[in-house]
Tab-separated table of C-alpha atoms in Angstrom:
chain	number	residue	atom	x	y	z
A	1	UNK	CA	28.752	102.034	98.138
A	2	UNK	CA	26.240	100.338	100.600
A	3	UNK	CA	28.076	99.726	104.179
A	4	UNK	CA	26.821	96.068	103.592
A	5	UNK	CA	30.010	95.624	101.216
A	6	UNK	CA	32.491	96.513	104.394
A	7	UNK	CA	30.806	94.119	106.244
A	8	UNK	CA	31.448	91.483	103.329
A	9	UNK	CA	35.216	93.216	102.642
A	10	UNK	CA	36.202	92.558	106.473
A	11	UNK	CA	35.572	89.033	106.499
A	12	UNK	CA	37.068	88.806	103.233
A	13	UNK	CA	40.115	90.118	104.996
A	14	UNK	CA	40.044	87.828	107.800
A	15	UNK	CA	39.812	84.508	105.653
A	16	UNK	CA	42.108	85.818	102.883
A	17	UNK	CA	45.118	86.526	106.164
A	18	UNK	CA	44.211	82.657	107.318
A	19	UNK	CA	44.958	81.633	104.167
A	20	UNK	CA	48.489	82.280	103.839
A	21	UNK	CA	49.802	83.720	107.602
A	22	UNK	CA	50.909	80.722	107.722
A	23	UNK	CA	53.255	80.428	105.313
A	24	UNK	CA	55.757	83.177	107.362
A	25	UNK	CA	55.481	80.809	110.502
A	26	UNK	CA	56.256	77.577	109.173
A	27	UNK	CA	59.434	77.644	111.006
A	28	UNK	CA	57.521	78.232	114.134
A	29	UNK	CA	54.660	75.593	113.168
A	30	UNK	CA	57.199	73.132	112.088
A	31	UNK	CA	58.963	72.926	115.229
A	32	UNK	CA	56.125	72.788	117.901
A	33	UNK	CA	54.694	69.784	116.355
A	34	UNK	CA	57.782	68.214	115.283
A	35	UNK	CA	57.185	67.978	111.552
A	36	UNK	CA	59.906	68.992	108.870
A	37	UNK	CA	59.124	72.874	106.851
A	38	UNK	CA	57.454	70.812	103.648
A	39	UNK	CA	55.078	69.048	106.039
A	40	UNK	CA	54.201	72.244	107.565
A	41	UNK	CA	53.662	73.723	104.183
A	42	UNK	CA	51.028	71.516	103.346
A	43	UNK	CA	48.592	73.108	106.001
A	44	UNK	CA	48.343	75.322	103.125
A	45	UNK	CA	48.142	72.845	100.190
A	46	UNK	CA	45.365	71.373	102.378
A	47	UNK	CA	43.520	74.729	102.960
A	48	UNK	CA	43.598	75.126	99.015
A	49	UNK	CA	42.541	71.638	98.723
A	50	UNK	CA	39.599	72.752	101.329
A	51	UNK	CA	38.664	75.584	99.318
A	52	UNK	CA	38.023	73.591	95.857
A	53	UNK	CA	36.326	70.940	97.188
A	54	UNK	CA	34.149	72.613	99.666
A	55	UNK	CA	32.806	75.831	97.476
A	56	UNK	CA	30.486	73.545	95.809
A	57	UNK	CA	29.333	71.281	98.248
A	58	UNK	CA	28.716	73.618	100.687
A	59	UNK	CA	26.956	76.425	98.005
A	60	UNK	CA	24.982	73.606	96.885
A	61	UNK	CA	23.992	72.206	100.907
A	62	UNK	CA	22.787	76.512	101.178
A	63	UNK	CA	20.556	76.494	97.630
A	64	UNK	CA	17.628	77.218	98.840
A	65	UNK	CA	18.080	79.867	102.058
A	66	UNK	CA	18.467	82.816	102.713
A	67	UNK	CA	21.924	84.339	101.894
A	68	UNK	CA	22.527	86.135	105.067
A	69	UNK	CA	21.996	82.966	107.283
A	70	UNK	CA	24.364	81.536	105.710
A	71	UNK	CA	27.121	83.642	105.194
A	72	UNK	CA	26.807	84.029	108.967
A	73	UNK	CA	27.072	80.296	108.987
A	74	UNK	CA	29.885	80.296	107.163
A	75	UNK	CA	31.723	82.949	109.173
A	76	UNK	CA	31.021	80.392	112.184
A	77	UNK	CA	33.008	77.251	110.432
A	78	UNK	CA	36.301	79.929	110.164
A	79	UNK	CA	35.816	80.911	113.412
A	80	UNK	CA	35.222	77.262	114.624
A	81	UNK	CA	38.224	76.742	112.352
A	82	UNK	CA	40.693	79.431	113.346
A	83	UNK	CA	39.797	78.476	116.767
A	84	UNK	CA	40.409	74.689	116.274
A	85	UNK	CA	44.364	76.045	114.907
A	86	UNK	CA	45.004	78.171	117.917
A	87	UNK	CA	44.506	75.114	119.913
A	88	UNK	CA	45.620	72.151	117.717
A	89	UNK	CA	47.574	69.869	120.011
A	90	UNK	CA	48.953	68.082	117.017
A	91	UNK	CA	49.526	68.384	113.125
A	92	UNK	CA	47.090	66.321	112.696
A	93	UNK	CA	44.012	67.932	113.911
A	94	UNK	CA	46.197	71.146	113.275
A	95	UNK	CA	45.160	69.951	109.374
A	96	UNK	CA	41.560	69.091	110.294
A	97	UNK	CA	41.309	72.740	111.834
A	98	UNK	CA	42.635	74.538	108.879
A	99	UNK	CA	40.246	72.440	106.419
A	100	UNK	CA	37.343	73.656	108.379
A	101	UNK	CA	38.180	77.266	108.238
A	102	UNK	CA	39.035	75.977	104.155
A	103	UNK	CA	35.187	75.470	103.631
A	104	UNK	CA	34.002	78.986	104.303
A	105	UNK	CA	36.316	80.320	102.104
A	106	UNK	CA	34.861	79.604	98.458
A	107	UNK	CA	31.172	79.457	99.831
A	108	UNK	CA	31.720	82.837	101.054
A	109	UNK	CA	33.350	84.620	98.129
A	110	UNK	CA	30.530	82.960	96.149
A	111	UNK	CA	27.819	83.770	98.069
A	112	UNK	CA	29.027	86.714	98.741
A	113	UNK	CA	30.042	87.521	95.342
A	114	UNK	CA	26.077	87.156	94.059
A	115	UNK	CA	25.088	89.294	97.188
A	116	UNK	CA	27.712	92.545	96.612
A	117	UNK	CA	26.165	92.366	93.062
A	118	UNK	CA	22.776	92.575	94.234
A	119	UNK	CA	23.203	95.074	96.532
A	120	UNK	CA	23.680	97.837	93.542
A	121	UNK	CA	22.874	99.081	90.068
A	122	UNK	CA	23.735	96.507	87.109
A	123	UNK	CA	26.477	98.834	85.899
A	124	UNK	CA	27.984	98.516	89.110
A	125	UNK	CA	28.683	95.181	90.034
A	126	UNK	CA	32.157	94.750	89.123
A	127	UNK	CA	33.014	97.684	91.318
A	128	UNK	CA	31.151	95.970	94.691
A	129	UNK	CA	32.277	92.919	93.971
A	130	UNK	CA	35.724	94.380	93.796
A	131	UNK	CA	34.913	96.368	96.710
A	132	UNK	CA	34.621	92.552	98.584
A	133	UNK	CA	37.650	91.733	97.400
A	134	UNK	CA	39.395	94.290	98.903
A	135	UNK	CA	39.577	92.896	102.320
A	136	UNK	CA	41.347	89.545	100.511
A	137	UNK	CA	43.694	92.090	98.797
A	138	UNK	CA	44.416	93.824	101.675
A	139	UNK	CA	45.039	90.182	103.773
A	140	UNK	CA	48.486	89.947	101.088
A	141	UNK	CA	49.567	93.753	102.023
A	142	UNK	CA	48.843	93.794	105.654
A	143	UNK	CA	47.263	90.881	107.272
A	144	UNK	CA	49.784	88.342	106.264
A	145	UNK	CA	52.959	90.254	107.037
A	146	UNK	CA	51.116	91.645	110.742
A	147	UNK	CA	50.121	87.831	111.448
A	148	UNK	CA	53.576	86.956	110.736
A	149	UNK	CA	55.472	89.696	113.027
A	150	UNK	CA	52.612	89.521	115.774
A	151	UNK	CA	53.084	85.151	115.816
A	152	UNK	CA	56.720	85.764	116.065
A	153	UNK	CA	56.751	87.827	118.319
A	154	UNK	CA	53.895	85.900	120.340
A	155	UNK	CA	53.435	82.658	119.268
A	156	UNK	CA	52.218	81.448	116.130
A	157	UNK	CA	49.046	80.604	117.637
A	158	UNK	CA	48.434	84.196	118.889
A	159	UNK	CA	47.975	84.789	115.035
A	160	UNK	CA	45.054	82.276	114.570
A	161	UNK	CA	43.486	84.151	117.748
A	162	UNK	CA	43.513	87.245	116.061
A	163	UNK	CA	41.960	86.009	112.894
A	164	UNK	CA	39.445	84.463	114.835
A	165	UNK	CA	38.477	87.442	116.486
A	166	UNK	CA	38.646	89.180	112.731
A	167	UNK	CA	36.153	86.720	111.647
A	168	UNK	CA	33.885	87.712	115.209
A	169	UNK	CA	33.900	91.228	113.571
A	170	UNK	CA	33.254	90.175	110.122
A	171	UNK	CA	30.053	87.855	111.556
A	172	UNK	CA	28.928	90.943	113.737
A	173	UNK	CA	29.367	93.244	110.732
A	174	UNK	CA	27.086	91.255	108.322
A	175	UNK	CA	24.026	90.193	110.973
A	176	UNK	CA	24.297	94.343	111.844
A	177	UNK	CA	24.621	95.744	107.511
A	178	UNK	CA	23.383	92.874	105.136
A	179	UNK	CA	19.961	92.833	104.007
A	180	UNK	CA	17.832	89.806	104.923
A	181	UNK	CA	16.247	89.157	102.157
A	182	UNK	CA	13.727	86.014	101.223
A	183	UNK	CA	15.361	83.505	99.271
A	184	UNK	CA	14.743	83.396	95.643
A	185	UNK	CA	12.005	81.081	95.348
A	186	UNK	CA	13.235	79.678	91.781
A	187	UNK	CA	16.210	79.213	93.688
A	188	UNK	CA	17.150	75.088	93.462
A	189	UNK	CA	20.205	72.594	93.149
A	190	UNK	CA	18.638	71.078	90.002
A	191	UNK	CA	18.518	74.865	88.532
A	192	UNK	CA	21.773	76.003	89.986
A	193	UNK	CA	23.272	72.595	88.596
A	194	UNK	CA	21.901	73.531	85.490
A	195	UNK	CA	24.312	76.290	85.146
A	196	UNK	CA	27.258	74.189	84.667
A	197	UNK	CA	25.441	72.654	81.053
A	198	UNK	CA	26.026	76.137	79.614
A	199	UNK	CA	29.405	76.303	77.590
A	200	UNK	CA	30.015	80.191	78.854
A	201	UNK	CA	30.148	78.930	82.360
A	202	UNK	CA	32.944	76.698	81.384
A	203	UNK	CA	34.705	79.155	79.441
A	204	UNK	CA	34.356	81.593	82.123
A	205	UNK	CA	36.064	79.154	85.020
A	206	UNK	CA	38.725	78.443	82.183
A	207	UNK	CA	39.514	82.133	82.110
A	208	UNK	CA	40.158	82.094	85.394
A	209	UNK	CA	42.024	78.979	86.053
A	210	UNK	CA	44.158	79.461	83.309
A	211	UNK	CA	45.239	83.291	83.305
A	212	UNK	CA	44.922	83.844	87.320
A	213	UNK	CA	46.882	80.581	87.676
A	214	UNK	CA	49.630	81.724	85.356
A	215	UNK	CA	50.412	84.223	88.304
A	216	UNK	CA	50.922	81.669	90.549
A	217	UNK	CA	53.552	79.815	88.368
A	218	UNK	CA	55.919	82.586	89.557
A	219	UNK	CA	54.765	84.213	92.849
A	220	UNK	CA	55.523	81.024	94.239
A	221	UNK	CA	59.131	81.318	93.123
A	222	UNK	CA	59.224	84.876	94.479
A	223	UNK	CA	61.925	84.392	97.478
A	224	UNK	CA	64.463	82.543	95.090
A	225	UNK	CA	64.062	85.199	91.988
A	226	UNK	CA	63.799	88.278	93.968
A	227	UNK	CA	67.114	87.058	95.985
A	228	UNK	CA	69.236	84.103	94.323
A	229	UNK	CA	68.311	85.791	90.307
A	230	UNK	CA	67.588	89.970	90.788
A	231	UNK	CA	70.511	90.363	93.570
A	232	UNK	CA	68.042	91.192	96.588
A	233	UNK	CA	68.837	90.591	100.506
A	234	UNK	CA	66.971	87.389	101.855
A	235	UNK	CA	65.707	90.974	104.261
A	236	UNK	CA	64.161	92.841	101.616
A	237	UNK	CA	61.837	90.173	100.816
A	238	UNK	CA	58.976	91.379	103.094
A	239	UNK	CA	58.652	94.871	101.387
A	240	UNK	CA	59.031	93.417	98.031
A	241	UNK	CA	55.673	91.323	99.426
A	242	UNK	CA	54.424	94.168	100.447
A	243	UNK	CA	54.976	95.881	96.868
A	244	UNK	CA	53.258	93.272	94.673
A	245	UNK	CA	50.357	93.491	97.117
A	246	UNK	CA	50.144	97.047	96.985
A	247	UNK	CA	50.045	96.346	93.001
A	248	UNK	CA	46.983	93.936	93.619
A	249	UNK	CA	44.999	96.603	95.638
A	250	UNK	CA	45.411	99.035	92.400
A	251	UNK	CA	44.857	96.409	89.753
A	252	UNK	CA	41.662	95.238	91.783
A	253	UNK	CA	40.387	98.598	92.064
A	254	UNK	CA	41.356	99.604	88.129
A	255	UNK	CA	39.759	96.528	87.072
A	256	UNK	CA	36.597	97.320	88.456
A	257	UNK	CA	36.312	99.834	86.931
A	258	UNK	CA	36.970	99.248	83.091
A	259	UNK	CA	35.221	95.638	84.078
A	260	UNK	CA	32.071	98.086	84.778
A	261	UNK	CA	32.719	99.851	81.268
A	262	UNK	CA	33.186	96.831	78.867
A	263	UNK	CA	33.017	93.398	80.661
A	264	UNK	CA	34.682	90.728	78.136
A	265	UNK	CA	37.088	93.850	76.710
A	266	UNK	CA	38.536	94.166	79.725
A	267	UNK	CA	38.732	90.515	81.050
A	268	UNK	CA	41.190	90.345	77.437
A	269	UNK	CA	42.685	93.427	77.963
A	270	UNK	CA	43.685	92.434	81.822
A	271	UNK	CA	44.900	89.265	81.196
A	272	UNK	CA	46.574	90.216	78.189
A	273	UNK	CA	48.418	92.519	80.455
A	274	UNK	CA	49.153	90.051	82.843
A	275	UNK	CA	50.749	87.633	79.959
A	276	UNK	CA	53.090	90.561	79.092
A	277	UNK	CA	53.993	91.652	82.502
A	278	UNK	CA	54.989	87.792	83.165
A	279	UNK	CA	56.860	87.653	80.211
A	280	UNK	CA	58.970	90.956	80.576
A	281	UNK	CA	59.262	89.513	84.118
A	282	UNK	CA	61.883	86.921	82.466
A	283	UNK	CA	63.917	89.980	81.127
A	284	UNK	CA	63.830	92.342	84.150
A	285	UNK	CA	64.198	89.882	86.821
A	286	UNK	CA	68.000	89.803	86.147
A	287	UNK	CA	68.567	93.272	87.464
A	288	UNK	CA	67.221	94.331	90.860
A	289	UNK	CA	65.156	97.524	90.005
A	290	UNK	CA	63.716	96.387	87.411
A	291	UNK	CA	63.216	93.466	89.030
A	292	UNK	CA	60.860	95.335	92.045
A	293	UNK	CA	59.137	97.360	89.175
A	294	UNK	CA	57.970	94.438	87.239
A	295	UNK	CA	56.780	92.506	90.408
A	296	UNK	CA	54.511	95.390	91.286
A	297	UNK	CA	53.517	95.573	87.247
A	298	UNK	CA	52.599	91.968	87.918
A	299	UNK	CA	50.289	91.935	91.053
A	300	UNK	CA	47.812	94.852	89.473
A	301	UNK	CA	47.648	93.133	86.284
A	302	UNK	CA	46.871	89.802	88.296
A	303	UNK	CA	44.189	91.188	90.394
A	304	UNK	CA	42.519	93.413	87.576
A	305	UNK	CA	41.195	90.206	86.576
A	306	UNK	CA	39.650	89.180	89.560
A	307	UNK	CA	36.580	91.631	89.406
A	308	UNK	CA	35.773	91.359	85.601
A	309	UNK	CA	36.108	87.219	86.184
A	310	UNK	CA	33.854	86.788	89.016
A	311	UNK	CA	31.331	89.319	87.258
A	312	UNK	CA	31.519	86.802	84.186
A	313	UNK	CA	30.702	83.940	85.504
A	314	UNK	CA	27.822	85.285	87.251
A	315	UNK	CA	26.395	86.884	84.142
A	316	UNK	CA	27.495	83.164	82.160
A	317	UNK	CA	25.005	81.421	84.559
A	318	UNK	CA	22.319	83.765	84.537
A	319	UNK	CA	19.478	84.001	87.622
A	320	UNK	CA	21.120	80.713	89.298
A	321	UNK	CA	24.862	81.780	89.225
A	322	UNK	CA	25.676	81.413	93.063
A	323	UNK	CA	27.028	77.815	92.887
A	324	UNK	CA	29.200	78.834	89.600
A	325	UNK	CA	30.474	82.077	91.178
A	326	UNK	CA	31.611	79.646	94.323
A	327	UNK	CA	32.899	77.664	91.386
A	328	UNK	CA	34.610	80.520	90.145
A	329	UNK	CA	36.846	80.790	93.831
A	330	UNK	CA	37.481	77.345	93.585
A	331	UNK	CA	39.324	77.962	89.904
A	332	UNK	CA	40.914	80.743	91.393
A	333	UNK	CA	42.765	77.950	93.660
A	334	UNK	CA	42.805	74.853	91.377
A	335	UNK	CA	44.648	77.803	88.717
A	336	UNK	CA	46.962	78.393	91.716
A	337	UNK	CA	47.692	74.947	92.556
A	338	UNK	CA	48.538	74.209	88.225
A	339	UNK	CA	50.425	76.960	87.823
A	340	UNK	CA	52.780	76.293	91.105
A	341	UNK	CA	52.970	72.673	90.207
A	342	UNK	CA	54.082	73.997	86.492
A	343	UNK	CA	56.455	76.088	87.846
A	344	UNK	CA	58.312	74.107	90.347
A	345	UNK	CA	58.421	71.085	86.925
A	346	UNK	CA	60.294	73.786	84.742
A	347	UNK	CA	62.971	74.788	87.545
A	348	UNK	CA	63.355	70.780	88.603
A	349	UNK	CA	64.114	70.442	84.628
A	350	UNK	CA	67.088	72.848	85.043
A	351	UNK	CA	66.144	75.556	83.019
A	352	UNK	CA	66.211	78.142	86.061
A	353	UNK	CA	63.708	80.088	87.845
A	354	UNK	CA	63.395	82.806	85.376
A	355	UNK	CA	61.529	80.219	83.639
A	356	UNK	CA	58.678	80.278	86.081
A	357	UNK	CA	57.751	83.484	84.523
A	358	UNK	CA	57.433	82.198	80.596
A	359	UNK	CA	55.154	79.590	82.435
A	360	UNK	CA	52.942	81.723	83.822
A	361	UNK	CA	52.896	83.730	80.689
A	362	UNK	CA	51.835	81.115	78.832
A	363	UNK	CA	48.984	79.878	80.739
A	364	UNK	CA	47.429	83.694	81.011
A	365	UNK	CA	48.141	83.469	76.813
A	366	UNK	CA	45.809	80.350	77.080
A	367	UNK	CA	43.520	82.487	79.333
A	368	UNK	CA	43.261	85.131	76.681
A	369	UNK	CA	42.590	82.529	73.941
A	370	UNK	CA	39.469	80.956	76.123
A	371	UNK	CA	38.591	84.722	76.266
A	372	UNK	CA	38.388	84.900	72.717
A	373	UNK	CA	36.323	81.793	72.104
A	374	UNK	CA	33.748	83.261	74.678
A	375	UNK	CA	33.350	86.528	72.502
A	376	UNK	CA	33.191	84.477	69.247
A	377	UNK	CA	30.403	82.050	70.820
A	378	UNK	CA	28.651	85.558	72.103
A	379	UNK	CA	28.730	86.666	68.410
A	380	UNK	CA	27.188	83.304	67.008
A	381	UNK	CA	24.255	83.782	69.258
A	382	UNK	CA	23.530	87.287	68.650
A	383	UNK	CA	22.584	88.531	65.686
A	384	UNK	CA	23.870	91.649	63.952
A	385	UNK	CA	21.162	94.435	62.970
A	386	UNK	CA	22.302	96.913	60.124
């Protein structure tokens, strides 16, 4: 693989630790700027938020340059960003600063996506893109839970310094490795816009809103079913973390993989997989080994979708896919956001936290189904030779 992709898999690390560090300091964050734990937890609603809204306003403000420009530019808002958090005087511009570092995050994985794919042959895409995604991978089994021990044990702030400098390494990394090539001169808004008329693109963003967000509807019940439902100590919680995240490393790098052999076959196969793993989830989580096997079951199914999804969408828009594939990150998060929201309505309904899991089952069922449509439209347009 060309060294270009570490470059692109460091930053990836870097913004995908920002994104959720601070959910094991909210304690810390809550009480320096006087603000109750739910208010503190929305500095990472709003960096979600951030992340949908900016991937396509920004991707579309970058049409027409050169890609390496601007994922250096990028890399300078999450700096700027990370920077503005360390020194926040206040929750309010606290917010501001972790929107800022928000609007890098889609652009890049979007940009970026289009540019890992470039950099190799056709029937290796999934695997570089995967290769990118990596470093956001990694963030879940290492960056998050260092940031957290390293902010408790020096400030929370001293985390958003370090991920700063992280995102100094990644900038350094991809003005030293990526190629600087000329912008595609077909390259436009009106074309890239165009994109969005084709049903596959649709389809493809369904996919991934719909059977990524399904893992969402119970990771972010994790705490309460590993500990109140499977039996677990509130302390066991951080390698149980760390054991889904290990699962999304492998499922991102398996993924690749078949995703490379048989694109839409594996994008049904994966999520398929992820809608049983949620599923048996309901079953095992009552017993705590099971419990911690299933949870690990569940992060490399989740993540074996991620390569084989952002490949699709880029293929579903054709030669002006970079504003869909930023589209693409910002399903990734709008999923996340549904299938929380989901969640949390079937637990406030009484029906128990197990229940999470059939949620999120359900919506990567739905995924599947939009997965099926796609093949069936493929079908209709191409015709069978005998």
């Amino acid at each position: 693989m060309p060294l270009a992709l570490l470059a692109l898999a460091i930053s990836a690390f870097a913004i995908g630790t920002t994104e959720f560090v601070p959910t094991g300091l909210l304690p810390e964050i809550a009480a320096d700027f006087h603000v109750d734990i739910p208010a503190a937890g929305l500095l990472v609603s709003g960096y979600a938020l951030g992340v949908f809204v900016g991937a396509p306003l920004l991707t579309a403000a970058a049409t027409r340059l050169r890609r390496k420009p601007v994922l250096i530019g990028l890399l300078g808002l999450f700096i700027i960003g990370n920077i503005g958090s360390a020194l926040a005087p206040d929750y309010a511009l606290m917010m501001v600063s972790r929107i800022v570092a928000s609007l890098c995050h889609g652009a890049f994985f979007g940009v970026g996506s289009v540019v890992a794919a470039g950099l190799v042959a056709p029937q290796r895409r999934a695997a570089a893109i995967a290769m990118m995604f990596t470093g956001i991978t990694l963030a879940n089994v290492v960056g998050v839970p260092l940031g957290t021990l390293f902010g408790q044990a020096f400030g929370w702030r001293s985390t958003f310094w370090v991920v700063a400098a992280l995102g100094v390494v990644g900038a350094i990394g991809v003005l030293a490795l990526v190629p600087d090539r000329p912008a595609d001169p077909a390259a436009n808004l009106r074309a890239e816009l165009a994109a969005f008329r084709r049903p596959q693109v649709w389809l493809a963003l369904g996919m991934t809103a719909l059977g990524f967000g399904g893992v969402f509807a119970s990771f972010t019940y994790v705490a309460p079913l590993m500990v109140d439902v499977a039996g677990f100590p509130s302390s066991a919680l951080t390698w149980l973390v760390l054991l889904f995240g290990v699962g999304l490393v492998v499922g991102n790098l398996v993924g690749a993989r078949i995703a490379d052999r048989a694109l839409m076959p594996a994008i049904i196969g994966t999520i398929g997989a992820l809608a049983v793993a949620l599923a048996l989830f309901t079953v095992t989580v009552h017993s705590a080994v099971p419990a911690a096997i299933t949870l690990f079951l569940v992060g490399a199914a989740a993540f074996a979708t991620a390569p084989g999804l952002q490949t699709r969408v880029i293929d579903a828009a054709g030669s002006a896919g970079t504003m869909a594939a930023a589209a693409n990150i910002g399903a990734f998060n709008l999923g996340n956001a549904i299938g929380a929201a989901l969640g949390g309505l079937v637990i406030d309904a009484g029906l128990g936290f197990p229940a999470a899991n059939l949620v999120g089952a359900a919506m990567a069922a739905a995924g599947v189904a939009v997965a099926v449509v796609s093949v069936a439209l493929d079908r209709r347009r191409v015709p069978v030779t005998v």
